[in-house]
mmCIF file of C-alpha atoms in Angstrom:
data_model
loop_
_atom_site.group_PDB
_atom_site.id
_atom_site.type_symbol
_atom_site.label_atom_id
_atom_site.label_comp_id
_atom_site.label_asym_id
_atom_site.label_seq_id
_atom_site.Cartn_x
_atom_site.Cartn_y
_atom_site.Cartn_z
ATOM 1 C CA MET A 1 0.000 0.000 0.000
ATOM 2 C CA SER A 2 1.252 3.475 -0.883
ATOM 3 C CA LYS A 3 2.258 5.745 1.994
ATOM 4 C CA ILE A 4 1.754 8.896 -0.088
ATOM 5 C CA LYS A 5 -1.007 11.134 1.198
ATOM 6 C CA PRO A 6 -3.751 12.075 -1.283
ATOM 7 C CA SER A 7 -3.679 15.538 -2.830
ATOM 8 C CA LYS A 8 -5.940 18.192 -1.375
ATOM 9 C CA GLY A 9 -6.980 20.156 -4.400
ATOM 10 C CA ALA A 10 -10.308 21.623 -5.446
ATOM 11 C CA PRO A 11 -13.070 19.297 -6.654
ATOM 12 C CA TYR A 12 -13.181 21.182 -9.962
ATOM 13 C CA ALA A 13 -11.561 24.138 -11.734
ATOM 14 C CA ARG A 14 -12.892 27.102 -13.679
ATOM 15 C CA ILE A 15 -11.768 30.202 -15.542
ATOM 16 C CA LEU A 16 -12.137 33.085 -13.068
ATOM 17 C CA GLY A 17 -10.853 36.020 -15.099
ATOM 18 C CA VAL A 18 -9.666 36.954 -18.582
ATOM 19 C CA GLY A 19 -7.512 39.745 -19.986
ATOM 20 C CA GLY A 20 -6.053 40.734 -23.326
ATOM 21 C CA TYR A 21 -3.517 43.068 -24.881
ATOM 22 C CA ARG A 22 -3.336 44.161 -28.514
ATOM 23 C CA PRO A 23 -0.369 46.243 -29.709
ATOM 24 C CA THR A 24 -1.056 49.901 -30.447
ATOM 25 C CA ARG A 25 -0.120 49.721 -34.115
ATOM 26 C CA VAL A 26 -2.997 48.680 -36.368
ATOM 27 C CA VAL A 27 -1.882 47.369 -39.767
ATOM 28 C CA PRO A 28 -4.448 47.370 -42.601
ATOM 29 C CA ASN A 29 -4.228 45.114 -45.629
ATOM 30 C CA GLU A 30 -2.914 48.019 -47.707
ATOM 31 C CA VAL A 31 0.406 47.809 -45.846
ATOM 32 C CA ILE A 32 0.713 44.101 -46.637
ATOM 33 C CA LEU A 33 0.044 44.808 -50.312
ATOM 34 C CA GLU A 34 3.226 46.868 -50.496
ATOM 35 C CA THR A 35 5.272 43.640 -50.569
ATOM 36 C CA ILE A 36 3.012 41.029 -52.187
ATOM 37 C CA ASP A 37 1.037 40.885 -55.423
ATOM 38 C CA SER A 38 -2.504 40.621 -54.148
ATOM 39 C CA SER A 39 -5.549 42.770 -53.296
ATOM 40 C CA ASP A 40 -7.578 43.776 -50.280
ATOM 41 C CA GLU A 41 -10.572 41.931 -51.727
ATOM 42 C CA TRP A 42 -8.540 38.731 -52.188
ATOM 43 C CA ILE A 43 -7.201 38.816 -48.611
ATOM 44 C CA ARG A 44 -10.645 39.446 -47.126
ATOM 45 C CA SER A 45 -12.336 36.758 -49.241
ATOM 46 C CA ARG A 46 -9.658 34.156 -48.433
ATOM 47 C CA SER A 47 -9.189 34.875 -44.740
ATOM 48 C CA GLY A 48 -11.695 37.453 -43.503
ATOM 49 C CA ILE A 49 -8.783 39.580 -42.248
ATOM 50 C CA GLU A 50 -9.094 43.343 -42.566
ATOM 51 C CA THR A 51 -6.452 44.502 -40.077
ATOM 52 C CA ARG A 52 -3.981 43.080 -37.600
ATOM 53 C CA HIS A 53 -1.834 44.475 -34.759
ATOM 54 C CA TRP A 54 1.973 44.527 -34.886
ATOM 55 C CA ALA A 55 4.107 45.119 -31.819
ATOM 56 C CA ASN A 56 6.702 47.862 -31.461
ATOM 57 C CA ASP A 57 10.095 47.443 -29.781
ATOM 58 C CA GLU A 58 8.644 48.020 -26.303
ATOM 59 C CA GLU A 59 5.776 45.557 -26.793
ATOM 60 C CA THR A 60 7.826 42.454 -26.109
ATOM 61 C CA VAL A 61 6.438 38.994 -25.429
ATOM 62 C CA ALA A 62 6.925 39.607 -21.699
ATOM 63 C CA ALA A 63 5.508 43.154 -21.748
ATOM 64 C CA MET A 64 2.341 42.148 -23.613
ATOM 65 C CA SER A 65 1.892 39.139 -21.333
ATOM 66 C CA ILE A 66 2.158 41.280 -18.208
ATOM 67 C CA GLU A 67 -0.466 43.715 -19.522
ATOM 68 C CA ALA A 68 -2.915 40.922 -20.343
ATOM 69 C CA SER A 69 -2.187 39.077 -17.101
ATOM 70 C CA GLY A 70 -2.756 42.136 -14.939
ATOM 71 C CA LYS A 71 -6.234 42.485 -16.422
ATOM 72 C CA ALA A 72 -6.997 38.788 -15.953
ATOM 73 C CA ILE A 73 -5.855 38.836 -12.317
ATOM 74 C CA ALA A 74 -7.968 41.918 -11.603
ATOM 75 C CA ASP A 75 -10.936 40.351 -13.379
ATOM 76 C CA ALA A 76 -10.561 37.243 -11.202
ATOM 77 C CA GLY A 77 -10.596 39.379 -8.063
ATOM 78 C CA ILE A 78 -7.370 37.983 -6.646
ATOM 79 C CA SER A 79 -3.842 39.304 -6.113
ATOM 80 C CA ALA A 80 -0.692 38.303 -7.980
ATOM 81 C CA GLU A 81 0.703 36.838 -4.739
ATOM 82 C CA GLN A 82 -2.013 34.183 -4.871
ATOM 83 C CA ILE A 83 -0.884 32.879 -8.273
ATOM 84 C CA GLY A 84 0.815 29.525 -7.790
ATOM 85 C CA GLY A 85 1.597 28.723 -11.414
ATOM 86 C CA VAL A 86 2.329 30.620 -14.626
ATOM 87 C CA ILE A 87 2.054 28.767 -17.951
ATOM 88 C CA VAL A 88 3.022 30.616 -21.124
ATOM 89 C CA SER A 89 2.303 29.261 -24.585
ATOM 90 C CA THR A 90 4.380 30.920 -27.316
ATOM 91 C CA VAL A 91 6.525 30.148 -30.354
ATOM 92 C CA SER A 92 7.933 33.667 -30.655
ATOM 93 C CA HIS A 93 10.058 34.084 -27.523
ATOM 94 C CA PHE A 94 13.525 33.940 -29.030
ATOM 95 C CA LYS A 95 15.504 33.015 -25.916
ATOM 96 C CA GLN A 96 15.777 29.258 -25.675
ATOM 97 C CA THR A 97 16.280 29.647 -21.935
ATOM 98 C CA PRO A 98 15.204 30.818 -19.425
ATOM 99 C CA ALA A 99 11.486 30.479 -19.991
ATOM 100 C CA VAL A 100 9.764 33.841 -20.365
ATOM 101 C CA ALA A 101 7.201 32.594 -17.821
ATOM 102 C CA THR A 102 9.757 33.023 -15.045
ATOM 103 C CA GLU A 103 10.292 36.697 -15.922
ATOM 104 C CA ILE A 104 6.540 37.268 -16.079
ATOM 105 C CA ALA A 105 5.936 35.552 -12.727
ATOM 106 C CA ASP A 106 8.576 37.732 -11.089
ATOM 107 C CA ARG A 107 7.489 41.034 -12.640
ATOM 108 C CA LEU A 108 3.846 40.398 -11.756
ATOM 109 C CA GLY A 109 4.798 39.949 -8.111
ATOM 110 C CA THR A 110 3.880 36.293 -7.597
ATOM 111 C CA ASN A 111 5.318 34.462 -4.604
ATOM 112 C CA LYS A 112 7.837 32.291 -6.465
ATOM 113 C CA ALA A 113 5.126 30.686 -8.606
ATOM 114 C CA ALA A 114 5.975 27.632 -10.680
ATOM 115 C CA ALA A 115 6.599 28.975 -14.170
ATOM 116 C CA PHE A 116 7.247 27.357 -17.536
ATOM 117 C CA ASP A 117 6.723 27.795 -21.271
ATOM 118 C CA ILE A 118 5.056 25.348 -23.644
ATOM 119 C CA SER A 119 5.248 25.123 -27.422
ATOM 120 C CA ALA A 120 2.016 23.857 -28.924
ATOM 121 C CA GLY A 121 1.419 26.439 -31.634
ATOM 122 C CA CYS A 122 -2.152 27.542 -32.148
ATOM 123 C CA ALA A 123 -3.409 24.823 -29.767
ATOM 124 C CA GLY A 124 -1.169 26.131 -26.997
ATOM 125 C CA PHE A 125 -3.887 27.871 -25.024
ATOM 126 C CA GLY A 126 -5.908 24.650 -24.824
ATOM 127 C CA TYR A 127 -2.848 22.725 -23.698
ATOM 128 C CA GLY A 128 -2.085 25.335 -21.031
ATOM 129 C CA LEU A 129 -5.687 25.411 -19.841
ATOM 130 C CA THR A 130 -5.680 21.634 -19.423
ATOM 131 C CA LEU A 131 -2.442 21.694 -17.449
ATOM 132 C CA ALA A 132 -3.760 24.501 -15.233
ATOM 133 C CA LYS A 133 -6.960 22.600 -14.515
ATOM 134 C CA GLY A 134 -4.894 19.602 -13.430
ATOM 135 C CA MET A 135 -2.736 21.735 -11.135
ATOM 136 C CA VAL A 136 -5.775 23.240 -9.402
ATOM 137 C CA VAL A 137 -7.593 19.943 -8.972
ATOM 138 C CA GLU A 138 -4.416 18.108 -7.923
ATOM 139 C CA GLY A 139 -3.682 20.802 -5.377
ATOM 140 C CA SER A 140 -0.231 21.972 -6.457
ATOM 141 C CA ALA A 141 -1.586 25.505 -7.027
ATOM 142 C CA GLU A 142 -4.786 27.263 -6.020
ATOM 143 C CA TYR A 143 -4.666 29.735 -8.897
ATOM 144 C CA VAL A 144 -2.855 29.314 -12.207
ATOM 145 C CA LEU A 145 -2.239 31.967 -14.843
ATOM 146 C CA VAL A 146 -2.430 30.731 -18.444
ATOM 147 C CA ILE A 147 -1.030 33.053 -21.103
ATOM 148 C CA GLY A 148 -1.074 32.771 -24.876
ATOM 149 C CA VAL A 149 1.259 35.349 -26.425
ATOM 150 C CA GLU A 150 2.863 35.890 -29.823
ATOM 151 C CA ARG A 151 4.923 38.378 -31.815
ATOM 152 C CA LEU A 152 4.354 36.615 -35.107
ATOM 153 C CA SER A 153 5.322 39.740 -37.026
ATOM 154 C CA ASP A 154 8.898 38.673 -36.154
ATOM 155 C CA LEU A 155 8.335 35.365 -37.951
ATOM 156 C CA THR A 156 6.440 36.664 -40.980
ATOM 157 C CA ASP A 157 7.929 36.671 -44.474
ATOM 158 C CA LEU A 158 6.349 39.788 -45.960
ATOM 159 C CA GLU A 159 7.166 38.528 -49.455
ATOM 160 C CA ASP A 160 5.338 35.222 -48.988
ATOM 161 C CA ARG A 161 1.985 35.716 -50.693
ATOM 162 C CA ALA A 162 0.486 32.727 -48.851
ATOM 163 C CA THR A 163 1.217 33.927 -45.315
ATOM 164 C CA ALA A 164 2.238 37.616 -45.298
ATOM 165 C CA PHE A 165 -1.306 38.779 -44.518
ATOM 166 C CA LEU A 166 -2.166 36.162 -41.881
ATOM 167 C CA PHE A 167 -0.274 36.895 -38.715
ATOM 168 C CA GLY A 168 -0.673 39.394 -35.898
ATOM 169 C CA ASP A 169 0.701 40.046 -32.427
ATOM 170 C CA GLY A 170 -0.920 40.103 -28.998
ATOM 171 C CA ALA A 171 -1.411 38.415 -25.648
ATOM 172 C CA GLY A 172 -4.387 36.835 -23.918
ATOM 173 C CA ALA A 173 -4.492 35.492 -20.368
ATOM 174 C CA VAL A 174 -6.868 33.691 -18.031
ATOM 175 C CA VAL A 175 -6.776 32.833 -14.344
ATOM 176 C CA VAL A 176 -7.831 29.280 -13.525
ATOM 177 C CA GLY A 177 -8.930 28.559 -9.965
ATOM 178 C CA PRO A 178 -11.092 26.330 -7.777
ATOM 179 C CA SER A 179 -14.743 25.611 -8.491
ATOM 180 C CA LYS A 180 -17.499 23.744 -6.671
ATOM 181 C CA GLU A 181 -18.980 22.506 -9.948
ATOM 182 C CA PRO A 182 -17.564 21.376 -13.304
ATOM 183 C CA ALA A 183 -16.654 24.437 -15.402
ATOM 184 C CA ILE A 184 -13.834 23.126 -17.623
ATOM 185 C CA GLY A 185 -14.754 19.957 -19.447
ATOM 186 C CA PRO A 186 -12.546 17.053 -20.459
ATOM 187 C CA THR A 187 -10.013 17.959 -23.136
ATOM 188 C CA VAL A 188 -9.924 16.247 -26.502
ATOM 189 C CA TRP A 189 -6.358 16.763 -27.683
ATOM 190 C CA GLY A 190 -3.722 15.109 -29.777
ATOM 191 C CA SER A 191 -1.135 15.402 -32.507
ATOM 192 C CA GLU A 192 -0.596 14.293 -36.098
ATOM 193 C CA GLY A 193 3.135 14.503 -36.575
ATOM 194 C CA ASP A 194 2.945 12.922 -40.022
ATOM 195 C CA LYS A 195 1.556 16.285 -41.169
ATOM 196 C CA SER A 196 4.283 18.381 -39.522
ATOM 197 C CA GLU A 197 5.523 19.751 -42.846
ATOM 198 C CA THR A 198 2.240 21.561 -43.541
ATOM 199 C CA ILE A 199 2.988 24.335 -41.017
ATOM 200 C CA LYS A 200 6.616 24.904 -40.101
ATOM 201 C CA GLN A 201 9.536 27.251 -39.666
ATOM 202 C CA THR A 202 11.290 27.693 -43.005
ATOM 203 C CA VAL A 203 14.765 26.687 -41.743
ATOM 204 C CA PRO A 204 16.350 25.825 -38.381
ATOM 205 C CA TRP A 205 17.993 28.651 -36.422
ATOM 206 C CA THR A 206 21.338 26.933 -36.935
ATOM 207 C CA ASP A 207 21.119 27.371 -40.719
ATOM 208 C CA TYR A 208 20.767 31.112 -40.239
ATOM 209 C CA ARG A 209 23.523 31.252 -37.612
ATOM 210 C CA GLU A 210 25.953 29.349 -39.781
ATOM 211 C CA GLY A 211 25.255 31.500 -42.821
ATOM 212 C CA GLN A 212 23.657 28.753 -44.878
ATOM 213 C CA VAL A 213 20.708 31.072 -45.485
ATOM 214 C CA ALA A 214 20.657 34.863 -45.528
ATOM 215 C CA LYS A 215 16.958 35.286 -44.818
ATOM 216 C CA PHE A 216 15.722 35.207 -41.212
ATOM 217 C CA PRO A 217 13.540 32.123 -40.526
ATOM 218 C CA ALA A 218 9.775 32.569 -40.922
ATOM 219 C CA ILE A 219 6.587 30.550 -40.603
ATOM 220 C CA THR A 220 5.327 28.945 -43.786
ATOM 221 C CA GLN A 221 2.418 26.648 -44.525
ATOM 222 C CA GLU A 222 0.699 24.593 -47.208
ATOM 223 C CA GLY A 223 -2.531 26.546 -47.224
ATOM 224 C CA GLN A 224 -4.862 24.094 -48.941
ATOM 225 C CA ALA A 225 -3.679 21.110 -46.911
ATOM 226 C CA VAL A 226 -4.096 23.029 -43.662
ATOM 227 C CA PHE A 227 -7.538 24.263 -44.719
ATOM 228 C CA ARG A 228 -8.783 20.768 -45.547
ATOM 229 C CA TRP A 229 -7.424 19.334 -42.288
ATOM 230 C CA ALA A 230 -8.944 22.108 -40.184
ATOM 231 C CA VAL A 231 -12.342 21.988 -41.866
ATOM 232 C CA PHE A 232 -12.850 18.230 -41.964
ATOM 233 C CA GLU A 233 -10.878 16.882 -39.029
ATOM 234 C CA MET A 234 -11.208 19.669 -36.447
ATOM 235 C CA ALA A 235 -14.990 19.741 -36.683
ATOM 236 C CA LYS A 236 -14.874 16.099 -35.570
ATOM 237 C CA VAL A 237 -12.645 17.003 -32.624
ATOM 238 C CA ALA A 238 -14.979 19.855 -31.667
ATOM 239 C CA GLN A 239 -17.933 17.464 -31.708
ATOM 240 C CA GLN A 240 -16.012 15.004 -29.532
ATOM 241 C CA ALA A 241 -15.386 17.782 -26.994
ATOM 242 C CA LEU A 242 -19.112 18.487 -26.851
ATOM 243 C CA ASP A 243 -19.868 14.789 -26.471
ATOM 244 C CA VAL A 244 -17.430 14.128 -23.602
ATOM 245 C CA ALA A 245 -18.714 17.245 -21.809
ATOM 246 C CA GLY A 246 -22.282 15.995 -22.176
ATOM 247 C CA ILE A 247 -23.289 19.143 -24.044
ATOM 248 C CA SER A 248 -25.436 19.272 -27.182
ATOM 249 C CA SER A 249 -25.037 22.009 -29.779
ATOM 250 C CA SER A 250 -28.442 23.376 -28.761
ATOM 251 C CA GLU A 251 -27.154 23.897 -25.197
ATOM 252 C CA LEU A 252 -24.090 25.810 -26.362
ATOM 253 C CA ASP A 253 -24.007 29.605 -26.021
ATOM 254 C CA VAL A 254 -20.655 30.531 -27.562
ATOM 255 C CA PHE A 255 -18.174 29.044 -30.034
ATOM 256 C CA ILE A 256 -14.562 30.285 -29.798
ATOM 257 C CA PRO A 257 -12.378 28.528 -32.359
ATOM 258 C CA HIS A 258 -8.762 29.418 -33.057
ATOM 259 C CA GLN A 259 -8.847 32.582 -35.148
ATOM 260 C CA ALA A 260 -6.926 31.249 -38.141
ATOM 261 C CA ASN A 261 -9.235 31.997 -41.029
ATOM 262 C CA GLU A 262 -12.882 33.047 -41.223
ATOM 263 C CA ARG A 263 -13.611 30.526 -43.978
ATOM 264 C CA ILE A 264 -12.475 27.738 -41.637
ATOM 265 C CA ILE A 265 -14.684 29.147 -38.876
ATOM 266 C CA ASP A 266 -17.713 29.293 -41.204
ATOM 267 C CA SER A 267 -17.139 25.726 -42.370
ATOM 268 C CA MET A 268 -16.874 24.429 -38.807
ATOM 269 C CA VAL A 269 -20.081 26.201 -37.801
ATOM 270 C CA LYS A 270 -21.842 24.582 -40.748
ATOM 271 C CA THR A 271 -20.436 21.103 -40.119
ATOM 272 C CA LEU A 272 -21.284 21.268 -36.403
ATOM 273 C CA LYS A 273 -24.775 22.516 -37.296
ATOM 274 C CA LEU A 274 -24.606 25.177 -34.608
ATOM 275 C CA PRO A 275 -27.947 26.916 -33.953
ATOM 276 C CA GLU A 276 -28.311 30.591 -34.845
ATOM 277 C CA HIS A 277 -28.382 31.588 -31.169
ATOM 278 C CA VAL A 278 -24.754 30.488 -30.702
ATOM 279 C CA THR A 279 -22.379 33.462 -30.681
ATOM 280 C CA VAL A 280 -19.359 32.812 -32.888
ATOM 281 C CA ALA A 281 -16.029 34.576 -32.295
ATOM 282 C CA ARG A 282 -14.745 36.379 -35.385
ATOM 283 C CA ASP A 283 -11.870 38.302 -33.854
ATOM 284 C CA VAL A 284 -9.716 37.262 -36.823
ATOM 285 C CA ARG A 285 -11.155 40.140 -38.846
ATOM 286 C CA THR A 286 -9.324 42.821 -36.885
ATOM 287 C CA THR A 287 -6.663 40.837 -35.015
ATOM 288 C CA GLY A 288 -5.453 38.313 -37.572
ATOM 289 C CA ASN A 289 -3.998 34.953 -36.607
ATOM 290 C CA THR A 290 -2.216 35.349 -33.259
ATOM 291 C CA SER A 291 -1.632 31.615 -32.718
ATOM 292 C CA ALA A 292 -1.694 30.762 -28.985
ATOM 293 C CA ALA A 293 -3.135 34.185 -28.116
ATOM 294 C CA SER A 294 -6.145 33.979 -30.415
ATOM 295 C CA ILE A 295 -8.640 32.131 -28.189
ATOM 296 C CA PRO A 296 -8.169 34.172 -24.982
ATOM 297 C CA LEU A 297 -8.094 37.411 -27.028
ATOM 298 C CA ALA A 298 -11.353 36.453 -28.736
ATOM 299 C CA MET A 299 -12.880 35.421 -25.394
ATOM 300 C CA GLU A 300 -11.911 38.727 -23.812
ATOM 301 C CA ARG A 301 -13.422 40.726 -26.682
ATOM 302 C CA LEU A 302 -16.717 38.812 -26.657
ATOM 303 C CA LEU A 303 -17.129 39.458 -22.928
ATOM 304 C CA ALA A 304 -16.079 43.113 -23.226
ATOM 305 C CA THR A 305 -18.562 43.832 -26.024
ATOM 306 C CA GLY A 306 -21.407 41.959 -24.356
ATOM 307 C CA GLU A 307 -21.709 39.449 -27.205
ATOM 308 C CA ALA A 308 -21.041 36.804 -24.546
ATOM 309 C CA LYS A 309 -21.755 36.960 -20.836
ATOM 310 C CA SER A 310 -20.512 35.470 -17.614
ATOM 311 C CA GLY A 311 -21.826 31.954 -17.107
ATOM 312 C CA ASP A 312 -22.229 31.200 -20.813
ATOM 313 C CA THR A 313 -21.213 27.740 -22.000
ATOM 314 C CA ALA A 314 -18.488 27.978 -24.638
ATOM 315 C CA LEU A 315 -16.773 25.469 -26.888
ATOM 316 C CA VAL A 316 -13.114 26.371 -27.501
ATOM 317 C CA ILE A 317 -10.795 24.652 -29.957
ATOM 318 C CA GLY A 318 -7.257 25.397 -31.055
ATOM 319 C CA PHE A 319 -5.343 23.719 -33.888
ATOM 320 C CA GLY A 320 -2.137 24.329 -35.764
ATOM 321 C CA ALA A 321 1.559 23.553 -36.231
ATOM 322 C CA GLY A 322 2.566 20.085 -35.210
ATOM 323 C CA LEU A 323 -0.059 19.338 -36.243
ATOM 324 C CA VAL A 324 -1.672 19.601 -32.819
ATOM 325 C CA TYR A 325 -5.133 20.294 -31.486
ATOM 326 C CA ALA A 326 -7.050 20.764 -28.236
ATOM 327 C CA ALA A 327 -10.758 21.308 -27.605
ATOM 328 C CA THR A 328 -12.878 21.627 -24.487
ATOM 329 C CA VAL A 329 -16.100 23.129 -23.182
ATOM 330 C CA VAL A 330 -15.827 25.870 -20.541
ATOM 331 C CA THR A 331 -18.043 28.148 -18.503
ATOM 332 C CA LEU A 332 -17.099 31.752 -19.239
ATOM 333 C CA PRO A 333 -15.913 33.880 -16.298
#
């Protein structure tokens, strides 16, 4: 028989607060058209994107995260000292070590919170949310800060007609804490590494360092392959998340998919046969694809505008490079 005492965590976990930060610079499609042969109409029809935000030198990954986190902590009604864990999902923090989460935890004023980064691309927020839920229920932290943050403008090839218009910068954060009732459902997540070439960094950092390539590495993708995978396979994952949470589409209030492309969002809504009353996040139009930051940013905007309200039941799903995915049903804070 084991002599280890059982953990004393909460019976359940929930999202208690949300915050977001968008860089001050707004970049319309016209700026993108200065370096690629395309049109505003083509970009909007293919992606739904009208504008995106690009960070300046002061709007670092850490700085944007701290802004978003401060709002989330205030929204949760707790203090930074109560945060026991900080999880940051990002692919655009260019220091291999230390994790940017440690800097954020310190600058926020946490009491030596556990802090680490994860790399799960556009599904990163879902991965972080799942880890945070486990920490709260297991008892290793009462409150966990989950941050999705990107400066994808640093990894954008402005001469790549397929991707130059897609990416934006920003940070979204949520506080996960104890709950007396289920408020974060089981996660349906996974990976399909055989499709890793469909979204990737153009070359390894070492190729650039050693002078084998002159162009700074960027994110590239096979657009049609990614579109087909997202439309046909991710709708199935989203449905599985509803099923394991015991929620029907008619009981759903809000749908917050990764803000990759509005055509993908429309196709998923159609495939899932979501009722007209379900509010659908379309933050991609003015924020672009911000990878790990897209779901919490979209959540924050829906709540701020009143399109969604506290207590609503929302289906969230992220999917992207890896290929990886994560979907779950949550109660909005």
